[in-house]
Amino acid sequence: MRVLIIEDDMKMRGMLKDALETVYRIDTAQTIGEALEWIESCSYGAVLLDRNLCGEDNGMEIIPKLKKRHPSCAVMIASAYGGVEERIAGLSAGADDYLEKPYDLRELRMRLDGLIRRFAPETITSGGVCLDLVNQTITAEGKTITLSKKENDVLFFLASRPDKVFSRDDIANAVYSDPASMTSNTIDVVISHIRKKLPVDVIETVKGRGYALKNV
């Protein structure tokens, strides 16, 4: 899952990136112009937005443009502008949640996770292959594709966070009950089997890092 952080304070921007990039693929912007460039070129599951950018209460101007291009993208405002009226203004502008600064990073993470789950799609399509995230089934060209349980588990684990690169250890710990007993190339073998069974390759190999679902 890809998340855009729009925050003009460099220190805060770095803290947020560090806190979230263990789970999400993070892009950052410090101005409205930079943010709009990212929004035009990438698809986001969520945007974390500071209202005050470069000394002006102008951050909310982004929301209508974002929602028009990506209706299913969740928007959370994180702002020093507090109080009921300010929160109402943010939500009325189209935000899906509003968190007042200062906040605990753990609360931010939990609320952002909740928003993303609420807005998450039921299906993902990559290269003509449709992954049903609810029923964990795979179809291509109108036909159902059957994988082994482990192959299915690995593929849908990658699909749980599109665009995030998972290491072999990440995959092993999520899918296998005893990852320590696995050989060094177990995950590579499973990925190879998946690729042979699908009509197109939907898995990206990121050299030195691991695997990710290809851009959807």
PDB file of C-alpha atoms in Angstrom:
ATOM      1  CA  MET A   1       0.000   0.000   0.000  1.00  0.00           C
ATOM      2  CA  ARG A   2       1.299   3.415  -0.955  1.00  0.00           C
ATOM      3  CA  VAL A   3       0.879   6.391   1.413  1.00  0.00           C
ATOM      4  CA  LEU A   4       1.633  10.055   0.712  1.00  0.00           C
ATOM      5  CA  ILE A   5       2.735  12.280   3.595  1.00  0.00           C
ATOM      6  CA  ILE A   6       2.172  16.006   2.978  1.00  0.00           C
ATOM      7  CA  GLU A   7       4.047  17.877   5.712  1.00  0.00           C
ATOM      8  CA  ASP A   8       6.272  20.954   5.422  1.00  0.00           C
ATOM      9  CA  ASP A   9       8.203  20.412   8.668  1.00  0.00           C
ATOM     10  CA  MET A  10      11.277  18.375   7.715  1.00  0.00           C
ATOM     11  CA  LYS A  11      11.774  16.810  11.154  1.00  0.00           C
ATOM     12  CA  MET A  12       8.110  15.782  11.456  1.00  0.00           C
ATOM     13  CA  ARG A  13       8.115  14.515   7.884  1.00  0.00           C
ATOM     14  CA  GLY A  14      11.118  12.303   8.644  1.00  0.00           C
ATOM     15  CA  MET A  15       9.568  10.969  11.869  1.00  0.00           C
ATOM     16  CA  LEU A  16       6.342  10.067  10.095  1.00  0.00           C
ATOM     17  CA  LYS A  17       8.197   8.370   7.260  1.00  0.00           C
ATOM     18  CA  ASP A  18      10.284   6.323   9.708  1.00  0.00           C
ATOM     19  CA  ALA A  19       7.167   5.312  11.680  1.00  0.00           C
ATOM     20  CA  LEU A  20       5.167   4.179   8.658  1.00  0.00           C
ATOM     21  CA  GLU A  21       7.602   2.845   6.081  1.00  0.00           C
ATOM     22  CA  THR A  22       8.016  -0.497   7.858  1.00  0.00           C
ATOM     23  CA  VAL A  23       4.497  -1.315   6.658  1.00  0.00           C
ATOM     24  CA  TYR A  24       3.702   1.071   3.794  1.00  0.00           C
ATOM     25  CA  ARG A  25       5.500   2.437   0.785  1.00  0.00           C
ATOM     26  CA  ILE A  26       5.935   6.120   1.658  1.00  0.00           C
ATOM     27  CA  ASP A  27       6.250   9.196  -0.545  1.00  0.00           C
ATOM     28  CA  THR A  28       6.570  12.679   0.914  1.00  0.00           C
ATOM     29  CA  ALA A  29       5.775  16.219  -0.180  1.00  0.00           C
ATOM     30  CA  GLN A  30       6.250  19.562   1.557  1.00  0.00           C
ATOM     31  CA  THR A  31       4.211  21.825  -0.756  1.00  0.00           C
ATOM     32  CA  ILE A  32       0.880  21.674  -2.581  1.00  0.00           C
ATOM     33  CA  GLY A  33       2.729  21.610  -5.899  1.00  0.00           C
ATOM     34  CA  GLU A  34       4.832  18.595  -4.930  1.00  0.00           C
ATOM     35  CA  ALA A  35       1.778  16.816  -3.545  1.00  0.00           C
ATOM     36  CA  LEU A  36      -0.218  17.320  -6.739  1.00  0.00           C
ATOM     37  CA  GLU A  37       2.666  15.954  -8.818  1.00  0.00           C
ATOM     38  CA  TRP A  38       2.668  12.762  -6.724  1.00  0.00           C
ATOM     39  CA  ILE A  39      -1.126  12.491  -6.888  1.00  0.00           C
ATOM     40  CA  GLU A  40      -1.091  12.836 -10.678  1.00  0.00           C
ATOM     41  CA  SER A  41       1.548  10.147 -11.164  1.00  0.00           C
ATOM     42  CA  CYS A  42       0.795   7.575  -8.442  1.00  0.00           C
ATOM     43  CA  SER A  43      -2.151   5.767  -6.866  1.00  0.00           C
ATOM     44  CA  TYR A  44      -2.424   6.034  -3.075  1.00  0.00           C
ATOM     45  CA  GLY A  45      -4.286   4.056  -0.473  1.00  0.00           C
ATOM     46  CA  ALA A  46      -4.059   6.954   1.971  1.00  0.00           C
ATOM     47  CA  VAL A  47      -2.813  10.523   2.306  1.00  0.00           C
ATOM     48  CA  LEU A  48      -1.663  12.056   5.593  1.00  0.00           C
ATOM     49  CA  LEU A  49      -2.077  15.812   5.337  1.00  0.00           C
ATOM     50  CA  ASP A  50      -0.994  18.792   7.413  1.00  0.00           C
ATOM     51  CA  ARG A  51      -3.362  21.743   6.954  1.00  0.00           C
ATOM     52  CA  ASN A  52      -0.704  24.403   7.388  1.00  0.00           C
ATOM     53  CA  LEU A  53       1.837  24.310   4.566  1.00  0.00           C
ATOM     54  CA  CYS A  54       4.535  26.978   4.275  1.00  0.00           C
ATOM     55  CA  GLY A  55       2.774  29.181   6.816  1.00  0.00           C
ATOM     56  CA  GLU A  56      -0.684  29.102   5.244  1.00  0.00           C
ATOM     57  CA  ASP A  57      -3.838  27.157   6.085  1.00  0.00           C
ATOM     58  CA  ASN A  58      -4.012  25.814   2.533  1.00  0.00           C
ATOM     59  CA  GLY A  59      -3.506  22.071   2.805  1.00  0.00           C
ATOM     60  CA  MET A  60      -7.183  21.235   2.518  1.00  0.00           C
ATOM     61  CA  GLU A  61      -7.212  22.643  -1.030  1.00  0.00           C
ATOM     62  CA  ILE A  62      -5.675  19.345  -2.115  1.00  0.00           C
ATOM     63  CA  ILE A  63      -8.538  17.161  -0.904  1.00  0.00           C
ATOM     64  CA  PRO A  64     -11.137  17.792  -3.670  1.00  0.00           C
ATOM     65  CA  LYS A  65      -8.517  17.261  -6.391  1.00  0.00           C
ATOM     66  CA  LEU A  66      -7.294  14.095  -4.708  1.00  0.00           C
ATOM     67  CA  LYS A  67     -10.782  12.665  -4.216  1.00  0.00           C
ATOM     68  CA  LYS A  68     -11.738  13.438  -7.809  1.00  0.00           C
ATOM     69  CA  ARG A  69      -8.760  11.495  -9.150  1.00  0.00           C
ATOM     70  CA  HIS A  70      -8.672   8.750  -6.474  1.00  0.00           C
ATOM     71  CA  PRO A  71     -12.150   8.432  -4.866  1.00  0.00           C
ATOM     72  CA  SER A  72     -11.167   5.420  -2.752  1.00  0.00           C
ATOM     73  CA  CYS A  73      -8.097   7.094  -1.233  1.00  0.00           C
ATOM     74  CA  ALA A  74      -8.405   7.683   2.513  1.00  0.00           C
ATOM     75  CA  VAL A  75      -7.427  11.157   3.759  1.00  0.00           C
ATOM     76  CA  MET A  76      -6.319  11.904   7.307  1.00  0.00           C
ATOM     77  CA  ILE A  77      -5.619  15.460   8.408  1.00  0.00           C
ATOM     78  CA  ALA A  78      -3.005  15.803  11.136  1.00  0.00           C
ATOM     79  CA  SER A  79      -2.971  19.427  12.255  1.00  0.00           C
ATOM     80  CA  ALA A  80      -2.236  21.839  15.073  1.00  0.00           C
ATOM     81  CA  TYR A  81      -5.585  23.466  14.310  1.00  0.00           C
ATOM     82  CA  GLY A  82      -7.683  21.946  17.077  1.00  0.00           C
ATOM     83  CA  GLY A  83     -11.196  22.151  18.433  1.00  0.00           C
ATOM     84  CA  VAL A  84     -14.577  21.008  17.246  1.00  0.00           C
ATOM     85  CA  GLU A  85     -15.044  23.692  14.597  1.00  0.00           C
ATOM     86  CA  GLU A  86     -11.661  22.997  13.038  1.00  0.00           C
ATOM     87  CA  ARG A  87     -12.328  19.253  12.927  1.00  0.00           C
ATOM     88  CA  ILE A  88     -15.736  19.865  11.360  1.00  0.00           C
ATOM     89  CA  ALA A  89     -14.094  22.103   8.739  1.00  0.00           C
ATOM     90  CA  GLY A  90     -11.586  19.395   7.878  1.00  0.00           C
ATOM     91  CA  LEU A  91     -14.170  16.639   7.632  1.00  0.00           C
ATOM     92  CA  SER A  92     -16.500  18.890   5.634  1.00  0.00           C
ATOM     93  CA  ALA A  93     -13.657  19.468   3.163  1.00  0.00           C
ATOM     94  CA  GLY A  94     -13.604  15.745   2.462  1.00  0.00           C
ATOM     95  CA  ALA A  95     -11.152  14.333   4.995  1.00  0.00           C
ATOM     96  CA  ASP A  96     -11.992  10.912   6.444  1.00  0.00           C
ATOM     97  CA  ASP A  97     -10.315  11.462   9.813  1.00  0.00           C
ATOM     98  CA  TYR A  98      -8.811  14.365  11.754  1.00  0.00           C
ATOM     99  CA  LEU A  99      -6.031  14.053  14.303  1.00  0.00           C
ATOM    100  CA  GLU A 100      -4.933  17.042  16.392  1.00  0.00           C
ATOM    101  CA  LYS A 101      -1.233  17.763  17.002  1.00  0.00           C
ATOM    102  CA  PRO A 102       0.584  16.877  19.126  1.00  0.00           C
ATOM    103  CA  TYR A 103      -0.325  13.209  18.842  1.00  0.00           C
ATOM    104  CA  ASP A 104       1.174   9.859  19.731  1.00  0.00           C
ATOM    105  CA  LEU A 105       2.677   8.088  16.711  1.00  0.00           C
ATOM    106  CA  ARG A 106       1.100   4.833  17.878  1.00  0.00           C
ATOM    107  CA  GLU A 107      -2.375   6.359  17.729  1.00  0.00           C
ATOM    108  CA  LEU A 108      -1.632   7.826  14.306  1.00  0.00           C
ATOM    109  CA  ARG A 109      -0.539   4.415  13.046  1.00  0.00           C
ATOM    110  CA  MET A 110      -3.626   2.641  14.428  1.00  0.00           C
ATOM    111  CA  ARG A 111      -6.040   5.204  13.015  1.00  0.00           C
ATOM    112  CA  LEU A 112      -4.320   5.202   9.639  1.00  0.00           C
ATOM    113  CA  ASP A 113      -4.379   1.384   9.539  1.00  0.00           C
ATOM    114  CA  GLY A 114      -8.092   1.470  10.328  1.00  0.00           C
ATOM    115  CA  LEU A 115      -8.794   3.966   7.544  1.00  0.00           C
ATOM    116  CA  ILE A 116      -6.860   1.921   5.018  1.00  0.00           C
ATOM    117  CA  ARG A 117      -8.736  -1.248   5.968  1.00  0.00           C
ATOM    118  CA  ARG A 118     -12.041   0.608   5.576  1.00  0.00           C
ATOM    119  CA  PHE A 119     -11.144   1.877   2.114  1.00  0.00           C
ATOM    120  CA  ALA A 120      -9.252  -1.200   0.929  1.00  0.00           C
ATOM    121  CA  PRO A 121     -10.518  -2.643  -2.375  1.00  0.00           C
ATOM    122  CA  GLU A 122     -12.091  -6.093  -2.458  1.00  0.00           C
ATOM    123  CA  THR A 123     -10.193  -6.976  -5.623  1.00  0.00           C
ATOM    124  CA  ILE A 124      -6.850  -6.099  -7.164  1.00  0.00           C
ATOM    125  CA  THR A 125      -6.035  -6.515 -10.845  1.00  0.00           C
ATOM    126  CA  SER A 126      -2.464  -6.786 -12.079  1.00  0.00           C
ATOM    127  CA  GLY A 127      -1.636  -7.606 -15.668  1.00  0.00           C
ATOM    128  CA  GLY A 128      -5.120  -8.990 -16.291  1.00  0.00           C
ATOM    129  CA  VAL A 129      -4.969 -11.273 -13.255  1.00  0.00           C
ATOM    130  CA  CYS A 130      -7.740 -10.505 -10.732  1.00  0.00           C
ATOM    131  CA  LEU A 131      -7.111 -11.254  -7.073  1.00  0.00           C
ATOM    132  CA  ASP A 132     -10.235 -11.437  -4.899  1.00  0.00           C
ATOM    133  CA  LEU A 133      -8.882 -10.280  -1.532  1.00  0.00           C
ATOM    134  CA  VAL A 134     -12.003 -11.318   0.363  1.00  0.00           C
ATOM    135  CA  ASN A 135     -12.324 -14.891  -0.884  1.00  0.00           C
ATOM    136  CA  GLN A 136      -8.649 -15.247  -1.858  1.00  0.00           C
ATOM    137  CA  THR A 137      -9.404 -16.568  -5.329  1.00  0.00           C
ATOM    138  CA  ILE A 138      -7.631 -15.829  -8.602  1.00  0.00           C
ATOM    139  CA  THR A 139      -9.139 -15.388 -12.046  1.00  0.00           C
ATOM    140  CA  ALA A 140      -7.708 -14.508 -15.449  1.00  0.00           C
ATOM    141  CA  GLU A 141      -9.556 -14.300 -18.757  1.00  0.00           C
ATOM    142  CA  GLY A 142     -12.697 -15.545 -17.020  1.00  0.00           C
ATOM    143  CA  LYS A 143     -11.037 -18.686 -15.701  1.00  0.00           C
ATOM    144  CA  THR A 144     -10.239 -19.597 -12.103  1.00  0.00           C
ATOM    145  CA  ILE A 145      -6.583 -20.342 -11.381  1.00  0.00           C
ATOM    146  CA  THR A 146      -5.766 -22.788  -8.615  1.00  0.00           C
ATOM    147  CA  LEU A 147      -2.558 -22.559  -6.619  1.00  0.00           C
ATOM    148  CA  SER A 148      -1.329 -24.697  -3.755  1.00  0.00           C
ATOM    149  CA  LYS A 149      -2.147 -23.387  -0.283  1.00  0.00           C
ATOM    150  CA  LYS A 150       1.358 -22.032   0.301  1.00  0.00           C
ATOM    151  CA  GLU A 151       1.481 -20.442  -3.147  1.00  0.00           C
ATOM    152  CA  ASN A 152      -1.883 -18.830  -2.494  1.00  0.00           C
ATOM    153  CA  ASP A 153      -0.781 -17.635   0.946  1.00  0.00           C
ATOM    154  CA  VAL A 154       2.394 -16.062  -0.451  1.00  0.00           C
ATOM    155  CA  LEU A 155       0.625 -14.329  -3.348  1.00  0.00           C
ATOM    156  CA  PHE A 156      -2.129 -12.863  -1.180  1.00  0.00           C
ATOM    157  CA  PHE A 157       0.389 -11.785   1.450  1.00  0.00           C
ATOM    158  CA  LEU A 158       2.129  -9.742  -1.264  1.00  0.00           C
ATOM    159  CA  ALA A 159      -1.283  -8.414  -2.333  1.00  0.00           C
ATOM    160  CA  SER A 160      -2.033  -7.280   1.231  1.00  0.00           C
ATOM    161  CA  ARG A 161       0.296  -4.309   0.689  1.00  0.00           C
ATOM    162  CA  PRO A 162       0.551  -3.558  -3.059  1.00  0.00           C
ATOM    163  CA  ASP A 163       3.793  -1.777  -4.011  1.00  0.00           C
ATOM    164  CA  LYS A 164       5.483  -2.692  -0.715  1.00  0.00           C
ATOM    165  CA  VAL A 165       8.636  -4.751  -1.066  1.00  0.00           C
ATOM    166  CA  PHE A 166       8.654  -7.745   1.281  1.00  0.00           C
ATOM    167  CA  SER A 167      11.885  -9.497   2.194  1.00  0.00           C
ATOM    168  CA  ARG A 168      12.075 -13.281   2.133  1.00  0.00           C
ATOM    169  CA  ASP A 169      12.050 -13.220   5.944  1.00  0.00           C
ATOM    170  CA  ASP A 170       8.877 -11.075   5.925  1.00  0.00           C
ATOM    171  CA  ILE A 171       7.132 -13.622   3.717  1.00  0.00           C
ATOM    172  CA  ALA A 172       8.412 -16.633   5.637  1.00  0.00           C
ATOM    173  CA  ASN A 173       7.359 -15.225   9.007  1.00  0.00           C
ATOM    174  CA  ALA A 174       3.881 -14.397   7.709  1.00  0.00           C
ATOM    175  CA  VAL A 175       3.164 -17.648   5.878  1.00  0.00           C
ATOM    176  CA  TYR A 176       5.102 -20.441   7.588  1.00  0.00           C
ATOM    177  CA  SER A 177       4.561 -21.706  11.117  1.00  0.00           C
ATOM    178  CA  ASP A 178       8.251 -22.611  11.529  1.00  0.00           C
ATOM    179  CA  PRO A 179      10.256 -20.274   9.283  1.00  0.00           C
ATOM    180  CA  ALA A 180      13.524 -21.169  10.992  1.00  0.00           C
ATOM    181  CA  SER A 181      13.337 -24.688   9.552  1.00  0.00           C
ATOM    182  CA  MET A 182      13.105 -23.467   5.947  1.00  0.00           C
ATOM    183  CA  THR A 183      15.948 -23.571   3.469  1.00  0.00           C
ATOM    184  CA  SER A 184      17.361 -20.331   2.079  1.00  0.00           C
ATOM    185  CA  ASN A 185      15.618 -20.653  -1.286  1.00  0.00           C
ATOM    186  CA  THR A 186      12.174 -21.870  -0.149  1.00  0.00           C
ATOM    187  CA  ILE A 187      10.457 -18.568  -0.907  1.00  0.00           C
ATOM    188  CA  ASP A 188      12.208 -18.290  -4.270  1.00  0.00           C
ATOM    189  CA  VAL A 189      10.912 -21.748  -5.228  1.00  0.00           C
ATOM    190  CA  VAL A 190       7.336 -20.873  -4.228  1.00  0.00           C
ATOM    191  CA  ILE A 191       7.497 -17.619  -6.216  1.00  0.00           C
ATOM    192  CA  SER A 192       8.786 -19.570  -9.219  1.00  0.00           C
ATOM    193  CA  HIS A 193       5.834 -21.977  -9.008  1.00  0.00           C
ATOM    194  CA  ILE A 194       3.367 -19.087  -8.824  1.00  0.00           C
ATOM    195  CA  ARG A 195       4.889 -17.509 -11.922  1.00  0.00           C
ATOM    196  CA  LYS A 196       4.569 -20.745 -13.874  1.00  0.00           C
ATOM    197  CA  LYS A 197       0.873 -21.103 -13.023  1.00  0.00           C
ATOM    198  CA  LEU A 198      -0.219 -17.539 -13.843  1.00  0.00           C
ATOM    199  CA  PRO A 199      -0.615 -16.347 -17.446  1.00  0.00           C
ATOM    200  CA  VAL A 200       1.443 -13.215 -16.708  1.00  0.00           C
ATOM    201  CA  ASP A 201       4.080 -12.436 -14.115  1.00  0.00           C
ATOM    202  CA  VAL A 202       2.454 -10.276 -11.417  1.00  0.00           C
ATOM    203  CA  ILE A 203       5.363 -10.459  -8.972  1.00  0.00           C
ATOM    204  CA  GLU A 204       8.277  -8.043  -9.125  1.00  0.00           C
ATOM    205  CA  THR A 205      11.735  -9.118  -7.949  1.00  0.00           C
ATOM    206  CA  VAL A 206      13.544  -6.224  -6.282  1.00  0.00           C
ATOM    207  CA  LYS A 207      17.215  -7.105  -6.274  1.00  0.00           C
ATOM    208  CA  GLY A 208      18.726  -7.282  -2.820  1.00  0.00           C
ATOM    209  CA  ARG A 209      15.400  -6.590  -1.104  1.00  0.00           C
ATOM    210  CA  GLY A 210      12.737  -9.173  -1.945  1.00  0.00           C
ATOM    211  CA  TYR A 211       9.412  -9.296  -3.772  1.00  0.00           C
ATOM    212  CA  ALA A 212       6.403  -7.063  -4.411  1.00  0.00           C
ATOM    213  CA  LEU A 213       3.158  -7.261  -6.317  1.00  0.00           C
ATOM    214  CA  LYS A 214       3.586  -5.412  -9.593  1.00  0.00           C
ATOM    215  CA  ASN A 215       1.881  -2.058 -10.087  1.00  0.00           C
ATOM    216  CA  VAL A 216      -1.891  -2.494 -10.195  1.00  0.00           C
TER     217      VAL A 216
END
